[in-house]
Coordinates of C-alpha atoms and ligand atoms in Angstrom, one line a residue:
M2 CA -10.5 -9.7 2.1
T3 CA -8.8 -11.8 -0.6
S4 CA -9.7 -15.3 -1.7
R5 CA -7.7 -17.4 -3.9
I6 CA -8.5 -17.8 -7.6
T7 CA -7.5 -21.3 -8.7
R8 CA -6.5 -22.7 -12.0
R9 CA -9.7 -24.6 -11.9
Q10 CA -11.8 -21.5 -11.6
F11 CA -10.1 -20.1 -14.7
A12 CA -10.7 -23.3 -16.5
R13 CA -14.3 -23.2 -15.6
A14 CA -14.4 -19.6 -16.9
G15 CA -13.3 -21.0 -20.2
A16 CA -11.2 -18.3 -21.7
A17 CA -8.1 -18.9 -19.7
A18 CA -8.1 -22.7 -19.8
S19 CA -5.1 -23.3 -22.1
L20 CA -2.7 -21.0 -20.4
A21 CA -3.9 -22.1 -17.0
A22 CA -2.9 -25.6 -17.9
A23 CA 0.5 -24.4 -18.8
L24 CA 1.2 -22.7 -15.5
P25 CA 2.7 -22.5 -13.0
R26 CA 4.9 -25.5 -12.0
G27 CA 8.0 -25.5 -14.1
V28 CA 6.7 -22.4 -15.7
F29 CA 9.8 -21.3 -17.5
A30 CA 9.9 -24.7 -19.3
A31 CA 6.3 -24.1 -20.4
P32 CA 5.5 -22.8 -23.9
A33 CA 7.0 -19.4 -24.7
P34 CA 5.1 -16.4 -23.2
N35 CA 3.2 -14.2 -25.6
R36 CA 4.4 -11.0 -24.0
K37 CA 7.9 -10.2 -22.7
V38 CA 8.9 -7.1 -20.9
L39 CA 12.0 -5.8 -19.2
I40 CA 11.5 -4.1 -15.8
R41 CA 14.3 -1.6 -15.3
A42 CA 14.6 -1.6 -11.6
D43 CA 18.0 0.0 -12.1
S44 CA 16.4 3.2 -13.4
E45 CA 13.9 5.8 -12.1
I46 CA 10.9 7.7 -13.4
G47 CA 9.8 9.5 -10.3
L48 CA 7.8 9.2 -7.1
V49 CA 4.4 7.6 -7.2
R50 CA 2.7 10.3 -5.2
P51 CA -0.1 8.9 -3.1
E52 CA -2.1 11.9 -4.5
F53 CA -2.4 10.1 -7.8
H54 CA -5.1 8.0 -6.1
S55 CA -7.2 11.0 -5.0
H56 CA -10.9 11.5 -5.2
F57 CA -13.6 14.1 -6.1
A58 CA -17.0 14.6 -4.5
E59 CA -19.5 17.0 -6.0
H60 CA -23.0 18.1 -4.9
L61 CA -24.5 16.0 -7.7
G62 CA -27.1 13.3 -7.5
S63 CA -26.5 11.2 -4.4
C64 CA -22.8 11.7 -4.1
V65 CA -22.7 14.1 -1.2
Y66 CA -26.3 14.2 0.0
G67 CA -27.4 10.6 0.7
G68 CA -24.1 9.1 -0.3
I69 CA -21.5 10.6 2.1
W70 CA -23.8 12.7 4.2
V71 CA -27.1 11.2 5.6
G72 CA -27.4 13.6 8.6
P73 CA -27.1 12.8 12.3
K74 CA -30.8 12.0 12.6
S75 CA -30.8 9.5 9.8
P76 CA -31.9 5.9 10.5
I77 CA -28.9 4.9 8.3
E78 CA -25.9 4.1 10.5
N79 CA -23.8 7.2 10.7
V80 CA -20.8 8.9 12.4
E81 CA -21.8 12.4 13.2
G82 CA -24.1 12.4 10.1
F83 CA -21.6 10.7 7.7
R84 CA -22.6 7.3 6.4
K85 CA -20.7 4.9 8.5
A86 CA -20.1 2.3 5.9
A87 CA -18.6 4.9 3.6
V88 CA -16.3 6.2 6.3
D89 CA -15.1 2.7 7.1
Y90 CA -14.6 1.6 3.4
L91 CA -12.8 4.9 2.5
K92 CA -10.6 4.7 5.5
E93 CA -9.6 1.2 4.5
L94 CA -8.9 2.3 0.9
G95 CA -7.0 5.5 2.0
V96 CA -8.0 8.7 0.3
P97 CA -4.9 11.0 -0.1
A98 CA -6.9 14.1 -1.2
L99 CA -10.5 14.9 -1.8
R100 CA -11.8 17.7 -4.1
W101 CA -15.1 19.4 -3.3
P102 CA -17.7 20.9 -3.8
G103 CA -17.6 20.5 -7.7
G104 CA -17.4 20.2 -10.6
C105 CA -19.8 22.5 -12.2
Y106 CA -21.5 23.0 -8.9
A107 CA -18.4 24.8 -7.5
D108 CA -19.0 27.9 -9.7
D109 CA -22.5 28.3 -8.3
Y110 CA -21.6 27.6 -4.7
H111 CA -21.4 30.3 -2.1
W112 CA -19.5 29.1 0.9
R113 CA -21.4 31.3 3.4
D114 CA -24.5 29.2 2.6
G115 CA -22.8 26.2 4.3
I116 CA -21.7 27.6 7.7
G117 CA -23.5 28.3 10.9
P118 CA -26.4 26.5 12.6
A119 CA -27.8 23.9 10.1
A120 CA -31.4 25.0 10.7
K121 CA -30.6 28.5 9.6
R122 CA -28.8 27.6 6.4
P123 CA -30.5 28.6 3.2
K124 CA -32.1 26.1 0.8
R125 CA -30.6 26.4 -2.6
V126 CA -31.4 25.1 -6.1
N127 CA -28.7 23.0 -7.7
I128 CA -28.9 24.5 -11.2
H129 CA -26.4 22.2 -12.8
W130 CA -27.8 18.8 -11.8
G131 CA -31.5 18.9 -12.0
N132 CA -32.7 21.9 -10.1
Y133 CA -33.2 19.9 -6.9
V134 CA -33.2 21.8 -3.6
E135 CA -30.3 21.3 -1.2
D136 CA -30.6 22.3 2.5
S137 CA -26.9 23.3 2.7
S138 CA -26.4 21.0 5.7
F139 CA -23.1 19.8 4.2
G140 CA -20.8 22.8 4.2
T141 CA -17.2 23.7 5.0
H142 CA -17.1 22.3 8.5
E143 CA -18.8 19.1 7.5
F144 CA -16.4 18.6 4.6
I145 CA -13.4 19.2 6.7
R146 CA -14.7 16.8 9.4
F147 CA -15.3 14.2 6.7
C148 CA -11.7 14.7 5.4
R149 CA -10.3 14.3 8.9
L150 CA -12.4 11.1 9.5
I151 CA -11.1 9.4 6.3
G152 CA -7.6 10.9 6.5
A153 CA -7.9 12.9 3.2
E154 CA -6.2 16.3 2.5
P155 CA -9.0 18.8 1.6
Y156 CA -8.9 20.3 -1.9
F157 CA -11.5 23.1 -2.4
A158 CA -12.7 24.3 -5.7
A159 CA -13.6 28.0 -5.3
N160 CA -16.3 29.9 -7.2
V161 CA -15.0 32.0 -10.1
G162 CA -17.8 31.8 -12.5
S163 CA -20.5 33.5 -10.3
G164 CA -18.3 34.4 -7.4
S165 CA -15.7 37.1 -6.7
P166 CA -12.1 37.4 -5.6
E167 CA -13.4 38.7 -2.3
E168 CA -15.5 35.6 -1.8
M169 CA -12.6 33.3 -2.4
R170 CA -10.2 35.4 -0.3
D171 CA -12.7 35.4 2.6
W172 CA -13.1 31.6 2.4
I173 CA -9.4 31.2 2.7
E174 CA -9.2 33.5 5.7
Y175 CA -12.2 31.8 7.3
C176 CA -10.5 28.4 6.9
N177 CA -6.9 29.3 7.7
F178 CA -6.5 32.4 9.9
P179 CA -5.8 31.3 13.4
A180 CA -7.8 33.8 15.5
G181 CA -8.5 37.4 16.1
S182 CA -10.1 38.4 12.8
A183 CA -13.9 38.5 12.3
L184 CA -13.8 35.6 10.0
A185 CA -11.5 33.4 12.1
D186 CA -13.6 34.2 15.2
E187 CA -16.8 33.3 13.2
R188 CA -15.2 29.9 12.4
A189 CA -14.4 29.4 16.1
A190 CA -18.0 30.3 17.0
N191 CA -19.1 27.7 14.5
G192 CA -17.2 25.1 16.4
S193 CA -13.7 25.1 15.1
P194 CA -11.3 27.3 17.0
E195 CA -8.3 25.5 15.3
P196 CA -7.7 26.7 11.7
F197 CA -8.5 24.2 9.1
R198 CA -5.1 24.8 7.3
V199 CA -6.5 24.2 3.8
K200 CA -3.7 24.1 1.3
Y201 CA -5.3 23.2 -2.1
W202 CA -7.5 25.8 -3.7
G203 CA -8.8 25.3 -7.2
V204 CA -9.5 28.7 -8.8
G205 CA -12.8 27.7 -10.5
N206 CA -13.6 24.6 -12.5
E207 CA -13.9 24.0 -16.2
A208 CA -13.6 27.7 -16.9
W209 CA -14.1 26.9 -20.6
G210 CA -17.7 25.6 -19.9
C211 CA -19.9 25.5 -16.8
G212 CA -17.3 27.6 -14.9
G213 CA -18.1 30.8 -16.7
N214 CA -17.7 30.1 -20.4
F215 CA -14.5 32.0 -20.6
R216 CA -12.0 32.1 -23.4
P217 CA -8.5 30.9 -22.4
D218 CA -7.1 34.4 -22.2
G219 CA -10.1 35.6 -20.1
A220 CA -9.7 32.6 -17.8
G221 CA -6.0 33.5 -17.4
A222 CA -7.0 37.1 -16.6
E223 CA -9.5 35.8 -14.0
F224 CA -6.8 33.6 -12.4
R225 CA -4.5 36.7 -12.1
R226 CA -7.2 38.7 -10.4
F227 CA -8.3 36.0 -8.0
A228 CA -4.7 35.0 -7.2
S229 CA -3.9 38.6 -6.2
Y230 CA -6.0 38.3 -3.1
A231 CA -5.4 34.6 -2.2
R232 CA -3.0 35.1 0.6
T233 CA -1.2 33.1 3.2
F234 CA -3.3 33.3 6.4
G235 CA -1.6 32.0 9.5
D236 CA 0.9 29.4 8.5
T237 CA -0.8 28.0 5.4
K238 CA 0.3 29.1 2.0
P239 CA -2.5 28.5 -0.5
Y240 CA -1.5 26.2 -3.4
L241 CA -3.7 27.6 -6.2
V242 CA -4.8 25.4 -9.0
G243 CA -5.6 27.1 -12.4
C244 CA -8.3 25.8 -14.7
G245 CA -6.8 23.8 -17.6
P246 CA -8.3 22.2 -20.6
S247 CA -10.8 19.4 -21.3
G248 CA -8.6 16.6 -22.8
N249 CA -5.6 17.7 -24.6
D250 CA -6.6 21.2 -25.7
T251 CA -3.3 22.8 -26.4
K252 CA -4.8 26.1 -27.5
W253 CA -6.5 26.5 -24.1
T254 CA -3.2 26.0 -22.3
R255 CA -1.3 28.4 -24.5
G256 CA -4.0 31.0 -24.2
F257 CA -4.3 30.6 -20.4
M258 CA -0.6 30.6 -19.7
D259 CA 0.2 33.5 -22.1
A260 CA -2.3 35.6 -20.1
L261 CA -0.3 34.9 -17.0
A262 CA 2.9 36.4 -18.4
G263 CA 4.7 38.5 -15.8
S264 CA 2.4 37.5 -12.9
R265 CA 2.1 34.8 -10.3
L266 CA 2.1 31.3 -11.8
P267 CA -0.3 28.8 -10.4
G268 CA 0.9 26.1 -8.0
G269 CA -1.0 23.6 -10.0
Y270 CA -2.8 23.4 -13.3
S271 CA -5.7 21.0 -13.8
M272 CA -7.0 19.1 -16.8
H273 CA -10.0 16.9 -17.1
F274 CA -10.3 13.8 -19.3
Y275 CA -13.3 11.5 -19.3
E276 CA -13.4 8.2 -21.2
N277 CA -16.9 8.1 -22.7
G278 CA -18.7 4.9 -23.3
S279 CA -21.3 4.3 -25.9
L280 CA -23.5 1.8 -24.0
P281 CA -25.2 1.5 -20.6
P282 CA -22.7 0.2 -18.0
L283 CA -24.2 -3.3 -17.8
E284 CA -24.6 -3.8 -21.6
F285 CA -21.1 -3.4 -22.9
T286 CA -20.1 -5.5 -25.9
P287 CA -16.4 -6.4 -26.4
Q288 CA -16.3 -3.8 -29.3
A289 CA -17.7 -1.0 -27.1
A290 CA -15.3 -1.9 -24.3
M291 CA -12.4 -1.8 -26.7
E292 CA -13.4 1.6 -28.0
Q293 CA -13.7 3.0 -24.5
L294 CA -10.5 1.5 -23.2
N295 CA -8.5 2.7 -26.2
I296 CA -9.2 6.3 -25.1
F297 CA -6.6 5.8 -22.4
R298 CA -3.8 6.1 -25.0
R299 CA -5.0 9.6 -25.6
V300 CA -5.0 10.3 -21.8
E301 CA -1.4 9.3 -21.7
S302 CA -0.4 11.4 -24.7
A303 CA -2.4 14.4 -23.3
I304 CA -0.5 14.2 -20.0
V305 CA 2.8 14.2 -21.9
E306 CA 1.9 17.1 -24.2
Q307 CA 0.3 19.2 -21.5
R308 CA 3.4 18.7 -19.3
T309 CA 5.7 19.7 -22.2
L310 CA 3.6 22.8 -22.9
L311 CA 3.7 23.8 -19.2
D312 CA 7.5 23.2 -19.1
G313 CA 7.9 25.8 -21.8
Y314 CA 6.4 28.4 -19.4
D315 CA 7.9 26.9 -16.3
P316 CA 11.3 25.3 -17.1
N317 CA 11.9 24.3 -13.5
R318 CA 8.7 22.3 -13.5
K319 CA 7.3 24.0 -10.4
I320 CA 3.7 23.9 -11.6
G321 CA 2.0 20.6 -10.6
L322 CA -0.1 19.0 -13.3
F323 CA -3.5 17.8 -12.0
L324 CA -5.9 15.4 -13.7
D325 CA -8.6 16.3 -11.2
E326 CA -11.5 14.7 -13.1
W327 CA -11.1 11.4 -14.9
G328 CA -12.9 8.1 -15.3
V329 CA -15.3 6.2 -17.5
W330 CA -18.6 8.0 -18.3
D331 CA -21.0 5.5 -19.7
R332 CA -24.5 6.0 -21.2
I333 CA -26.3 6.0 -18.0
P334 CA -29.9 4.7 -18.0
K335 CA -32.5 7.2 -17.1
A336 CA -34.2 4.6 -14.9
D337 CA -31.1 4.3 -12.7
Q338 CA -30.8 8.1 -12.4
D339 CA -34.5 8.5 -11.5
R340 CA -34.1 5.8 -8.9
Y341 CA -30.7 6.5 -7.4
G342 CA -29.7 10.0 -8.4
A343 CA -28.1 11.9 -11.3
L344 CA -25.2 10.2 -13.0
W345 CA -25.5 7.1 -10.8
Q346 CA -23.4 4.6 -12.6
Q347 CA -22.5 1.0 -11.9
S348 CA -18.8 -0.1 -12.1
T349 CA -18.1 -3.4 -13.9
M350 CA -15.2 -5.7 -14.7
R351 CA -14.6 -3.3 -17.6
S352 CA -14.5 -0.3 -15.3
A353 CA -12.0 -2.0 -13.1
V354 CA -9.8 -2.6 -16.2
A355 CA -10.3 1.1 -17.1
A356 CA -9.2 2.2 -13.6
G357 CA -6.1 0.0 -13.9
L358 CA -5.2 1.5 -17.3
G359 CA -5.4 5.0 -15.7
L360 CA -3.5 4.1 -12.6
N361 CA -0.8 2.4 -14.7
I362 CA -0.5 5.6 -16.8
F363 CA 0.0 7.7 -13.6
N364 CA 2.9 5.4 -12.5
R365 CA 4.5 5.6 -16.0
Q366 CA 4.1 9.4 -16.1
A367 CA 4.9 9.8 -12.4
D368 CA 7.5 12.6 -13.1
K369 CA 4.9 14.7 -14.9
L370 CA 1.9 14.5 -12.5
Y371 CA 1.0 16.0 -9.1
M372 CA -2.5 14.8 -8.3
C373 CA -5.3 12.8 -10.0
N374 CA -8.9 12.6 -8.8
I375 CA -11.3 9.9 -10.0
A376 CA -14.8 11.2 -10.7
Q377 CA -16.5 10.6 -8.4
M378 CA -16.3 9.2 -4.9
V379 CA -19.8 7.8 -4.2
N380 CA -22.7 7.0 -6.6
V381 CA -21.6 9.3 -9.4
L382 CA -19.8 8.1 -12.6
Q383 CA -16.8 5.8 -11.8
S384 CA -17.4 5.8 -8.1
V385 CA -15.7 3.6 -5.6
L386 CA -18.9 3.2 -3.5
L387 CA -22.5 2.8 -4.5
T388 CA -25.6 3.2 -2.3
D389 CA -29.1 2.3 -3.3
G390 CA -30.1 5.9 -3.5
P391 CA -30.0 8.7 -0.9
E392 CA -32.3 6.8 1.4
G393 CA -30.7 3.4 0.8
R394 CA -29.0 1.5 3.6
N395 CA -26.9 -0.6 1.3
C396 CA -23.4 0.5 0.5
V397 CA -21.2 -1.6 -1.8
R398 CA -17.6 -1.4 -2.8
T399 CA -17.5 -1.3 -6.6
T400 CA -15.0 -3.0 -8.9
T401 CA -13.3 0.4 -9.2
Y402 CA -12.8 0.4 -5.4
Y403 CA -11.0 -2.9 -5.7
A404 CA -8.9 -1.6 -8.6
F405 CA -7.7 1.3 -6.4
L406 CA -6.9 -1.1 -3.6
L407 CA -5.0 -3.4 -5.9
F408 CA -2.7 -0.4 -6.9
K409 CA -2.3 0.8 -3.3
P410 CA 1.1 -0.8 -2.8
H411 CA 2.6 1.6 -5.4
R412 CA 1.9 4.6 -3.3
G413 CA 5.1 6.3 -2.1
K414 CA 7.4 4.0 -4.1
T415 CA 9.6 5.1 -7.1
A416 CA 8.2 4.3 -10.5
V417 CA 10.6 2.5 -12.7
P418 CA 10.5 2.0 -16.5
V419 CA 9.1 -1.1 -18.2
E420 CA 10.3 -1.8 -21.7
G421 CA 8.5 -3.8 -24.4
G422 CA 5.5 -6.0 -24.0
V423 CA 3.0 -4.2 -26.3
A424 CA 2.3 -4.5 -29.9
P425 CA 5.5 -3.3 -31.8
A426 CA 4.0 0.0 -33.0
M427 CA 3.3 1.0 -29.4
E428 CA 6.9 0.5 -28.3
G429 CA 8.6 3.7 -27.5
A430 CA 5.3 5.5 -27.5
A431 CA 3.1 4.4 -24.6
L432 CA 6.1 3.2 -22.6
T433 CA 8.3 6.2 -23.0
G434 CA 5.4 8.7 -23.4
N435 CA 6.6 10.0 -26.7
P436 CA 3.6 11.9 -28.2
E437 CA 5.0 12.0 -31.7
A438 CA 5.2 8.2 -31.7
I439 CA 1.7 7.9 -30.2
H440 CA 0.2 10.0 -33.0
R441 CA 1.7 7.6 -35.6
L442 CA 0.0 4.6 -34.1
P443 CA -2.0 2.3 -36.2
P444 CA -5.7 1.9 -35.5
P445 CA -5.9 1.0 -31.8
K446 CA -6.2 -2.5 -30.4
P447 CA -5.9 -2.7 -26.6
D448 CA -2.8 -4.4 -25.5
L449 CA -0.9 -5.2 -22.3
S450 CA -0.6 -2.2 -20.0
I451 CA 2.1 -2.4 -17.3
S452 CA 3.8 -0.3 -14.7
A453 CA 6.2 -0.9 -11.9
S454 CA 7.6 0.8 -8.8
R455 CA 10.1 -0.1 -6.2
S456 CA 11.5 0.6 -2.7
A457 CA 14.7 -0.8 -1.4
S458 CA 13.1 -4.1 -0.5
E459 CA 10.0 -4.4 -2.6
L460 CA 9.1 -4.3 -6.3
V461 CA 5.5 -3.8 -7.3
V462 CA 4.3 -4.6 -10.8
S463 CA 0.8 -4.0 -12.1
L464 CA -0.5 -5.5 -15.3
V465 CA -3.7 -4.9 -17.1
N466 CA -5.1 -7.1 -19.9
P467 CA -7.7 -4.8 -21.6
S468 CA -8.4 -7.3 -24.4
A469 CA -11.9 -8.7 -24.3
G470 CA -10.8 -11.9 -26.0
D471 CA -7.1 -12.7 -25.6
D472 CA -5.4 -14.0 -22.6
M473 CA -1.8 -12.9 -22.0
D474 CA 1.0 -14.9 -20.7
V475 CA 3.6 -12.3 -19.6
E476 CA 7.2 -12.8 -18.7
C477 CA 8.9 -9.9 -16.9
E478 CA 12.7 -9.9 -16.9
L479 CA 14.2 -8.0 -14.0
R480 CA 17.2 -5.7 -14.3
G481 CA 18.6 -4.1 -11.3
A482 CA 16.9 -6.2 -8.7
R483 CA 16.9 -9.9 -7.7
A484 CA 13.6 -11.4 -6.6
R485 CA 13.4 -13.5 -3.5
Q486 CA 9.7 -14.3 -3.4
G487 CA 6.5 -12.8 -4.5
R488 CA 2.7 -13.0 -4.6
A489 CA 0.1 -11.9 -7.0
Q490 CA -3.5 -10.6 -6.7
I491 CA -6.0 -10.4 -9.5
I492 CA -9.4 -8.9 -10.3
Y493 CA -11.1 -11.0 -12.8
D494 CA -14.5 -12.2 -14.0
S495 CA -15.2 -13.9 -17.3
D496 CA -18.1 -11.6 -17.8
L497 CA -17.0 -8.1 -18.7
N498 CA -20.3 -6.7 -17.3
A499 CA -19.9 -8.5 -14.0
H500 CA -20.4 -6.1 -11.1
N501 CA -21.0 -5.8 -7.3
S502 CA -24.7 -5.4 -6.8
F503 CA -26.6 -5.0 -3.5
D504 CA -27.6 -8.7 -3.8
D505 CA -24.1 -9.9 -4.6
P506 CA -21.7 -7.3 -3.2
G507 CA -18.7 -9.6 -3.4
R508 CA -18.9 -10.8 -7.0
V509 CA -15.8 -9.0 -8.3
I510 CA -13.2 -8.6 -5.6
I511 CA -9.4 -9.1 -5.2
R512 CA -8.3 -12.7 -5.2
A513 CA -5.0 -14.4 -4.8
H514 CA -3.4 -15.4 -8.1
E515 CA -0.6 -17.7 -9.2
V516 CA 2.7 -16.2 -10.2
A517 CA 6.1 -17.8 -10.8
V518 CA 9.0 -15.9 -9.4
E519 CA 12.6 -16.6 -10.1
P520 CA 15.6 -14.4 -9.1
D521 CA 15.6 -12.6 -12.5
K522 CA 12.1 -13.3 -13.8
I523 CA 8.4 -13.1 -13.0
R524 CA 5.8 -15.0 -15.1
I525 CA 2.1 -14.5 -14.8
M526 CA -0.9 -15.4 -16.8
L527 CA -3.6 -12.7 -17.3
P528 CA -7.0 -13.8 -18.6
A529 CA -8.8 -11.4 -21.0
M530 CA -10.2 -8.3 -19.1
S531 CA -8.3 -8.7 -15.9
L532 CA -5.8 -6.7 -13.8
A533 CA -3.2 -8.0 -11.4
T534 CA -0.6 -6.7 -9.1
V535 CA 2.6 -8.7 -8.2
T536 CA 4.5 -7.8 -5.1
V537 CA 8.0 -9.1 -5.0
E538 CA 10.5 -9.0 -2.2
V539 CA 13.8 -7.9 -3.8
E540 CA 17.4 -7.5 -2.9
Ligands
AHR28 O1 -18.1 15.1 -12.9 C1 -19.3 15.6 -13.5 C2 -19.0 16.9 -14.2 O2 -18.1 16.7 -15.3 C3 -18.4 18.0 -13.4 O3 -19.3 18.7 -12.6 C4 -17.7 18.8 -14.4 O4 -16.6 19.5 -13.9 C5 -17.4 17.9 -15.5 O5 -17.8 18.4 -16.8

């Protein structure tokens, strides 16, 4: 899986040559590092919930049909109709939770279309994503089966925009009531006597837009109405997720939450934040990359501000904040979409850096978040897998896949603060998450992004260099832990548009990287546009 990246390779790549020459033997006698941070292993932020690394799959382009689901009669290798390569790769990655069926699609989806004998299911027009016709062969049972195969917790998005409280209530009963009711017995007759025990229920999607074009108070009122009938069936209490804003829309959150006064609060509250790019995925310039990567500062301040707002309504912080759609959204060439499906987007070295910036934020704001879902799982936007269209046999792991894999060791650990390391104006802002300080920032310039987490015996540090031109030589001082030994892994390519294609699926992968570890210090060199994780045994 991993191969070693040598100093020679860096030197060949050019950009990193000077620093590579300085490291690693006798590293602390080498020229002074150009970034210094303090890792506070003696302090805690909160649990890095595995759910921060969750996913989202919508009926859109070739994400579900052709990506995940090829059908049992397909010539493409499959497990009960699910693309085998996708199942294998996703199992290896580990998918804590999976949101489905949308997205915009959710508010035009009627779950009854997707149950019963496949041949009898109705053909439906997907009005949001190009009016193509779906045969409804991927429905509730298929989704649950897929979740079980890859080990993911299912997270449904119910239809509010064109649906009814009755429809959502019945879907919950169908999934969760053990036996003896007409709906539970219908589920059993459809092949699943055991209840699905689905916990997570999104009450609509993007209620401010494709989910019904509500105003915030109207969306709050809808939540109240739908929640009244969303009951515990059997032993599964539904965890309802209310529709929050796009980005950091504070008016939306105030309006929505005010409308809930005196009624049941949601279990979770979801926001969406895409990082738009101005160029096609394979044509990014350093300038365009910088502009896109800088959006992540706003993601972090949005999380902090939305959490603060929610805390005003819910001082005991019971409501979980979800970022259930995020990721880079580039200018996708029409030719790619015509060939492979709507919103089919390649992931590049830049996308991996973007993923690293997001995942670092989630660690740093671990106490404020509950679940985050990258958009989307296969073929659409910042996906972890790409196929060559719905009929294509090829399935590659994207650079984003490897970025998620690189961060996997953080799951379940306790996030700890990291101080310093960024341009002076950012200090106390990004690292502490102080929104006031973030708003006073000078015009952005991407700088080192870092997060750390620990268990009793291991410290994990992830570092991202989002600069397209500057290498970073980082010294991490440790407080509260003594390092015994460590290893580093990196994702790096000297071309910011490098990607894993069907011809060259292993171009951008995780490789071993040199790191110097002393009892109280770690030192690592990060070439421009790279991300690395250092895993250290500590006492
Ligand atoms: O992920 C693509 C779309 O982006 C989703 O359907 C919608 O929720 C968002 O606007």
